[in-house]
Coordinates of C-alpha atoms and ligand atoms in Angstrom, one line a residue:
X1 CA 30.2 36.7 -29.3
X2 CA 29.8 35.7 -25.8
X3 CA 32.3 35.0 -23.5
X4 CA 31.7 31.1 -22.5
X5 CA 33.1 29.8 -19.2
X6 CA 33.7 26.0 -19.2
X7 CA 30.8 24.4 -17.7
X8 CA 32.5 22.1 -14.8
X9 CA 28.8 20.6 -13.0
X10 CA 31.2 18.0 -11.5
X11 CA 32.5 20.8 -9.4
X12 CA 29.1 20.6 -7.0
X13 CA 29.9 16.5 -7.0
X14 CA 34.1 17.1 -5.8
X15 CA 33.4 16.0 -1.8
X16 CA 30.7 14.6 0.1
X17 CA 30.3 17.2 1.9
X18 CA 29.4 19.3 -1.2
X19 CA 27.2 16.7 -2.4
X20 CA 25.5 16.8 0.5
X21 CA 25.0 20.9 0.0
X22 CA 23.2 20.3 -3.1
X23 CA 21.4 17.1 -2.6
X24 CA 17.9 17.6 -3.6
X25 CA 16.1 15.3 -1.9
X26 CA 16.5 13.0 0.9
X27 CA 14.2 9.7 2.3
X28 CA 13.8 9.4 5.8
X29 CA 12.1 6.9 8.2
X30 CA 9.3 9.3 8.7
X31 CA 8.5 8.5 5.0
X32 CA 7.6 5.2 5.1
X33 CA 4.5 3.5 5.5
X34 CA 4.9 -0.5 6.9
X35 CA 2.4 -3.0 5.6
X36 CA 1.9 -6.1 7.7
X37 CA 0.1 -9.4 7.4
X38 CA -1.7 -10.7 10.3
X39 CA -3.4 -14.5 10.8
X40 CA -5.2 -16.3 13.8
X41 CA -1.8 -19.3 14.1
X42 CA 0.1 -20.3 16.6
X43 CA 3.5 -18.5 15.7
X44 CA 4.6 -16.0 12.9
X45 CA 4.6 -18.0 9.9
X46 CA 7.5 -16.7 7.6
X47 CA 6.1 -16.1 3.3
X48 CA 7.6 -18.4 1.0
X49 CA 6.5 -15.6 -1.3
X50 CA 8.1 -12.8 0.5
X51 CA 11.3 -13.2 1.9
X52 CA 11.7 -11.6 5.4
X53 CA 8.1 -11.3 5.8
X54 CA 5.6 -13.3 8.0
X55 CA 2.0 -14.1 8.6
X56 CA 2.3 -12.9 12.3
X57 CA 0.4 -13.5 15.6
X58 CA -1.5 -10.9 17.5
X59 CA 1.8 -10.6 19.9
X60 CA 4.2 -10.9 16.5
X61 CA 2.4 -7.6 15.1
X62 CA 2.3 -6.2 18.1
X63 CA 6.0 -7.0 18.5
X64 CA 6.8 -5.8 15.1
X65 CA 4.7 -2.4 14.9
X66 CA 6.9 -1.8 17.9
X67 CA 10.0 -1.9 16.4
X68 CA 8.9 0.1 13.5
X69 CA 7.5 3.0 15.5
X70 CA 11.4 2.6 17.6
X71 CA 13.2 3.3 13.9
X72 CA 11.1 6.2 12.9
X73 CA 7.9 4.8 10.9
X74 CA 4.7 6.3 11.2
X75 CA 2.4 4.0 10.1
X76 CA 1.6 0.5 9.0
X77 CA -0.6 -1.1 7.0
X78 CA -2.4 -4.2 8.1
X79 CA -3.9 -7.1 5.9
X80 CA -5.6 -10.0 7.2
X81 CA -4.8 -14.2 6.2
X82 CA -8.1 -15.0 6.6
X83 CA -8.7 -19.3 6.8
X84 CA -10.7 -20.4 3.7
X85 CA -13.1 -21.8 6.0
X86 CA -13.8 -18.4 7.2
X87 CA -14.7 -17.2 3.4
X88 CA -18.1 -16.8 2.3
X89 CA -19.6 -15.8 -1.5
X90 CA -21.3 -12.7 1.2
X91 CA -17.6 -11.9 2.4
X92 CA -19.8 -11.3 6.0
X93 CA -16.4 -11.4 7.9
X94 CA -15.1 -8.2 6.8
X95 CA -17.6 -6.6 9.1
X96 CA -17.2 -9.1 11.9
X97 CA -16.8 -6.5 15.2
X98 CA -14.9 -9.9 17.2
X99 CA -12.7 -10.8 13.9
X100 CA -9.3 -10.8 13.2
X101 CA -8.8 -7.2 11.9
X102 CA -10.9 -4.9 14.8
X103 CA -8.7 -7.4 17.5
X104 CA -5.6 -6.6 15.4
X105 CA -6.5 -3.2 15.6
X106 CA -7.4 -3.0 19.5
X107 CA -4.1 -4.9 20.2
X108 CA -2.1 -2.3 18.3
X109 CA -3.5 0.7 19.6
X110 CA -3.4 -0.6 23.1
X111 CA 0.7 -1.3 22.7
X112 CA 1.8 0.9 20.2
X113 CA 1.2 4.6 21.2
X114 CA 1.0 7.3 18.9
X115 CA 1.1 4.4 15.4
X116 CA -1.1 5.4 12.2
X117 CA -2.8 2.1 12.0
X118 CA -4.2 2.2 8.6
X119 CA -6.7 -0.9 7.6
X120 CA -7.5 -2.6 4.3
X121 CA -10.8 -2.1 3.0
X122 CA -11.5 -4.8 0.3
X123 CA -13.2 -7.8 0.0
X124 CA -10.6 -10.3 -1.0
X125 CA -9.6 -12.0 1.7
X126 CA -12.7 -12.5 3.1
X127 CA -14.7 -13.2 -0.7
X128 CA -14.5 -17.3 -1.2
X129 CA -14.7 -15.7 -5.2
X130 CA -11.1 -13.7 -4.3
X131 CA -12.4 -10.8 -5.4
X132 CA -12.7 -7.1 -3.9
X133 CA -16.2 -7.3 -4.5
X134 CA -19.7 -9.5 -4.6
X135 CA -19.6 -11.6 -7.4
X136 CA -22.8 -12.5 -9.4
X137 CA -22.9 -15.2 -12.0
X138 CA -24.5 -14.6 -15.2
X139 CA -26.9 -16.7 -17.5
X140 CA -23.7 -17.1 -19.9
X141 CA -21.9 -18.5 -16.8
X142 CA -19.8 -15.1 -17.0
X143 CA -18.9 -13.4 -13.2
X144 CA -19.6 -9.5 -13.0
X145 CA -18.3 -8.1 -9.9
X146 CA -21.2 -5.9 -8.5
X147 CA -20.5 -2.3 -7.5
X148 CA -23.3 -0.8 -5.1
X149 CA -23.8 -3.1 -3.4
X150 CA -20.3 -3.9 -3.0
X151 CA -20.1 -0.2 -1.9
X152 CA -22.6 -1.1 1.3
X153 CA -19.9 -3.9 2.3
X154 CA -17.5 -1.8 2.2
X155 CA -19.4 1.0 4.6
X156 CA -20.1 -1.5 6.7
X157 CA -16.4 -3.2 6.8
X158 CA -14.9 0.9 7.3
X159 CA -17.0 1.3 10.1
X160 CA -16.1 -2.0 11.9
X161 CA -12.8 -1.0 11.2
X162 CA -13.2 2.5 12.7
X163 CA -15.0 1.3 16.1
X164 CA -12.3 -1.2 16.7
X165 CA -9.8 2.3 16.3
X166 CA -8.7 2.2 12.9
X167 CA -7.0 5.6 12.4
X168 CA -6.8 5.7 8.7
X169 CA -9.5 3.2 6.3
X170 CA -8.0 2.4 2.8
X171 CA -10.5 0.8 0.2
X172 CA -8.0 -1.1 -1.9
X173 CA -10.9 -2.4 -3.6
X174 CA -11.6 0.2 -7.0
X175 CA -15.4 0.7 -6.8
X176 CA -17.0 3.4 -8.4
X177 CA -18.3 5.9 -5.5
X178 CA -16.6 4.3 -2.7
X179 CA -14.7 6.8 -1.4
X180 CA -18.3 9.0 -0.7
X181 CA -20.0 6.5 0.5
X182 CA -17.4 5.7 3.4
X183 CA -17.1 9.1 4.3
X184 CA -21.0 9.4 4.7
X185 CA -20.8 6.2 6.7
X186 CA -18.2 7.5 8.9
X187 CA -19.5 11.0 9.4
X188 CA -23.3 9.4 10.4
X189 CA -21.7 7.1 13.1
X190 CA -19.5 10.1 14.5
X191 CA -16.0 8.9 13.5
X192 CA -15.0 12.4 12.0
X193 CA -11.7 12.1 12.7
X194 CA -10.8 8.6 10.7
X195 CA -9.2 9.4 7.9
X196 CA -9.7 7.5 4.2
X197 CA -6.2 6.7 2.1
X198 CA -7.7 5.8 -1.3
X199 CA -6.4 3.7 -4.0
X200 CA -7.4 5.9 -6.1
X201 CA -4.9 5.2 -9.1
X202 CA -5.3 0.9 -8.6
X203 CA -3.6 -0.8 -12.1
X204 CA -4.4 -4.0 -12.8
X205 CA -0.9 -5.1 -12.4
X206 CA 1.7 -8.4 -13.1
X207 CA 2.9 -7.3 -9.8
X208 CA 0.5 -8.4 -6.8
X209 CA 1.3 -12.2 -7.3
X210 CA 3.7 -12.5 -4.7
X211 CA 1.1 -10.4 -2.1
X212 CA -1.8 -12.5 -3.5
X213 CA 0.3 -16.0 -2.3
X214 CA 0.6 -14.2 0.9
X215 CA -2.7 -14.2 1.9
X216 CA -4.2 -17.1 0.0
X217 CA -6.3 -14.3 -2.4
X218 CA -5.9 -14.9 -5.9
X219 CA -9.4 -14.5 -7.8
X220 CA -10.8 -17.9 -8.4
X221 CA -12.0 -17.3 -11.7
X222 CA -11.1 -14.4 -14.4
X223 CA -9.2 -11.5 -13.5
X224 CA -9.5 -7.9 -12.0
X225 CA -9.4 -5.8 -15.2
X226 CA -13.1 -4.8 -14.8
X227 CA -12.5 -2.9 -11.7
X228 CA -8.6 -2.3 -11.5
X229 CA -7.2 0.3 -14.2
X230 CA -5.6 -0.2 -17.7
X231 CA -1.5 -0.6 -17.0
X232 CA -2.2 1.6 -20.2
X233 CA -4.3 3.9 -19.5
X234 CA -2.3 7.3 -17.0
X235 CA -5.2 9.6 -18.2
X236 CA -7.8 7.6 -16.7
X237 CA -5.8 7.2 -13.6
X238 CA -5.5 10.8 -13.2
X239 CA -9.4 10.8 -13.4
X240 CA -9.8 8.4 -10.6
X241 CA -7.4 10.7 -8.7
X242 CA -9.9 13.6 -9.3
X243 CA -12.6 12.1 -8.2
X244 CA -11.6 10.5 -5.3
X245 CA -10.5 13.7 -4.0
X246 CA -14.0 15.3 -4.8
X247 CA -15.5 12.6 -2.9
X248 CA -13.4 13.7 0.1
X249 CA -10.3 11.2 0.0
X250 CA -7.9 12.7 2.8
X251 CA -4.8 11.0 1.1
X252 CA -4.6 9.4 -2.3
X253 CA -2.8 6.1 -3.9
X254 CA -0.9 5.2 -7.0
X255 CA -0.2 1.5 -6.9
X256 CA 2.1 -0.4 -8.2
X257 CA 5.2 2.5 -7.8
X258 CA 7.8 1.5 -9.8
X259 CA 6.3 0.9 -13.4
X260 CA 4.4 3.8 -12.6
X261 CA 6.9 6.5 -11.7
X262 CA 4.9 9.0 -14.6
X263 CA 1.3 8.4 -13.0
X264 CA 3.1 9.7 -9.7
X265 CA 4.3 12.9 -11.2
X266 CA 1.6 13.3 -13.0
X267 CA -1.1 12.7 -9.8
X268 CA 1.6 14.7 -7.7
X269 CA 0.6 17.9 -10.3
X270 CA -3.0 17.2 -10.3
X271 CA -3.7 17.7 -6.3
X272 CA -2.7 18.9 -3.4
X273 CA -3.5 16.7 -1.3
X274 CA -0.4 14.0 0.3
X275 CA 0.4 11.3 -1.7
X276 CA 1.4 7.4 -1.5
X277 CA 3.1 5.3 -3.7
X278 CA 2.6 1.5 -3.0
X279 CA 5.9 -0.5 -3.9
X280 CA 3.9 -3.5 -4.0
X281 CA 5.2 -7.2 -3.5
X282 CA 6.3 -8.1 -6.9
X283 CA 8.5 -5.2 -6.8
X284 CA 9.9 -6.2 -3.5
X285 CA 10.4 -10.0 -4.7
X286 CA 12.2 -8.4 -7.9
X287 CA 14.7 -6.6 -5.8
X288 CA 15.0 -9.5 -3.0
X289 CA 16.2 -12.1 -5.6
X290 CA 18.5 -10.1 -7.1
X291 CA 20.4 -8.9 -4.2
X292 CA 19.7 -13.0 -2.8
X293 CA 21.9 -14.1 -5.9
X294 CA 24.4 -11.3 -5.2
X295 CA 24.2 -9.3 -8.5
X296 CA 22.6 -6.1 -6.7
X297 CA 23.6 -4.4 -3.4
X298 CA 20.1 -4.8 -1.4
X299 CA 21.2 -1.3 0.4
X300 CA 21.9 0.3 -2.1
X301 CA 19.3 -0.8 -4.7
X302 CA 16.9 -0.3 -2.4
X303 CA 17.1 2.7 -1.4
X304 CA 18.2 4.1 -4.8
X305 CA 14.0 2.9 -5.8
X306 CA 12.8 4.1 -2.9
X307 CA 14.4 7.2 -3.7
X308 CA 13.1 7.4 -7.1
X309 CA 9.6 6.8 -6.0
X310 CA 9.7 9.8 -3.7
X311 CA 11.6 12.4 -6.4
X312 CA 8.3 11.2 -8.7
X313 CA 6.5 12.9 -6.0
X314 CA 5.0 10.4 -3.4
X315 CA 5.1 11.9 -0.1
X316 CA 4.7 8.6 1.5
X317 CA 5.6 4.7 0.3
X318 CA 4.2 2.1 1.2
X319 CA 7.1 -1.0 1.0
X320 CA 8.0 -3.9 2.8
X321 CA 11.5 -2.6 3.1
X322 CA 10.5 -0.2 5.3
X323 CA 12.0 -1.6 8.4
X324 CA 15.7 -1.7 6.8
X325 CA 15.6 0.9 4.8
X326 CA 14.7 2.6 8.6
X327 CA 17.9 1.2 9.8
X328 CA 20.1 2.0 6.9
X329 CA 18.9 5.7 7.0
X330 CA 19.4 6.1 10.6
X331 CA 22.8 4.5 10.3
X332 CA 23.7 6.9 7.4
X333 CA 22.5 9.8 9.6
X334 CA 24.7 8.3 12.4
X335 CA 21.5 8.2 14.2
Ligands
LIG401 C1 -6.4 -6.3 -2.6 C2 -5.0 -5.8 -2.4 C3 -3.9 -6.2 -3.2 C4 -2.8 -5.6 -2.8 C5 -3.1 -4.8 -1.7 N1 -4.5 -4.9 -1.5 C6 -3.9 -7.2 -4.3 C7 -4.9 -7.2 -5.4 O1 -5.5 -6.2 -5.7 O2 -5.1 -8.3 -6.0 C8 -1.4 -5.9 -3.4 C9 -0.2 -5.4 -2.6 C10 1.0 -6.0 -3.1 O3 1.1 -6.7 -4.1 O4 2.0 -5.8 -2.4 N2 -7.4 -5.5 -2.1

């Protein structure tokens, strides 16, 4: 018979300070990745969709990426409103060298020192179809969304991005041999040191409507599910995570986070290499109008997801709380 203490775990929960001793994990400033929306109007145009977030002017983004890099962030994440004017069914402004993004990008790297910028590479806000990719219609009046030669848009938008600056390129956009294709591009035209954050892991998710009324890029007609992955399917997520990291992804993506908490673990097992989690806008809206109504503590809930996110195993989230969860960290550090 052995001798059985009591087990007392609370003891390691009796003062903060001893909390604080054992605490396993913590988020800080340095873990979070900004995304920003950028259009060619007059002022910064707040998101009926997002609350808190605008469609900003050159001088807004600048303005903002500023304040970001001042709490701690690393990075951000541009996407582009484009004007539906500006659309085409070739999507030919995703490679424009004097268009919205490359000045974006020249802006930022003139004013911000030392910011990640990391661009978009997809079709859809350029594609008058909404989708990440050509479109063709077939003789049953079906749409197929083309891969290769999607894929040589795609070079071509990556290395307008990279000329303009770009520091990271991240093709949002779940075509098959992408990720290979924009290295090659890169490499030929010398920009070694531009590094590719893939979505590898892309769901087709419930969850990008808000982000989709952002930028005015909701598919036209049918739905994404030929390209973007099965909410189902974590198996065949982890095999886009492979393979994107054979074709020489420097970082990888899961995307949406929070319904997908196990596809993080499980990626976070499968590689070494860093890894993002994209707390996408749906997710952000979910939170936003519960703590607007008053039946969660935004603080608190917040950070209590973006914690969760991280202890799956992303090194890095993406999240438009990024700027207050910044300042609530640095206040809780007393910083
Ligand atoms: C499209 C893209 C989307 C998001 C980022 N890039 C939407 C989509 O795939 O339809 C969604 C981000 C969010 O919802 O916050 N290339």
């Amino acid at each position: 018979m052995s001798l059985s203490l009591p087990q007392r775990p609370r003891r390691n929960r009796i003062s903060a300070s001893r909390r604080d001793m054992v605490c396993e994990i913590r988020l800080s400033p340095g873990d979070l990745i900004l995304p920003l929306f950028v259009h060619d109007g007059e002022v910064d145009d707040p998101i009926d969709s997002l609350p808190g977030c605008y469609r900003l002017t050159l001088p807004g983004l600048v303005r903002t990426a500023q304040e970001a890099t001042a709490l701690g962030i690393p990075a951000i994440a541009l996407f582009p409103v484009i004007p539906e004017r500006a659309k085409t069914s070739d999507a030919a402004e995703a490679w424009n060298d004097a268009g919205l993004v490359p000045r974006a990008v020249a802006a930022l790297k003139e004013n911000c020192p030392g910011l990640t910028v990391i661009t978009d590479v997809a079709l859809d806000p350029y594609n008058s179809d909404g989708h990440d990719g050509l479109v063709e219609r077939m003789p049953d009046s079906s749409l197929r969304v083309l891969n290769d030669e999607t894929v040589e848009c795609l070079c071509k938008q990556a290395l307008c991005h990279a000329k303009a600056g770009a520091d990271v390129v991240a093709p949002s956009d779940m075509m098959d041999g992408r990720v290979g294709a924009i290295r090659s591009a890169l490499d030929s035209a010398g920009h070694t040191e531009v590094s590719i954050l893939s979505y590898a892991a892309k769901f087709a998710s419930a969850f990008y409507g808000p982000f989709r009324g952002a930028l005015g890029s909701a598919p036209k007609e049918g739905d994404k599910k030929t390209y973007q992955l099965d909410p189902a399917n974590a198996r065949e997520a982890l095999r886009e995570i492979a393979l994107d990291e054979a074709e020489g992804a420097d970082m990888l993506m899961v995307k949406p986070a929070g319904p997908f908490l196990d596809v993080v673990f499980r990626a976070r097992q499968a590689t070494h290499l860093p890894l993002a989690a994209y707390q996408v806008s749906g997710e952000y809206l979910m939170l936003k109008s519960a703590a607007a109504v008053g039946w969660l503590d935004e603080k608190a809930a917040v950070l209590e997801s973006l914690l969760g996110i991280r202890r799956a195993g992303a090194d890095m989230i993406l999240t438009y709380f990024a700027m207050d969860a910044a300042r609530w960290l640095r206040e809780e550090a007393g910083a």
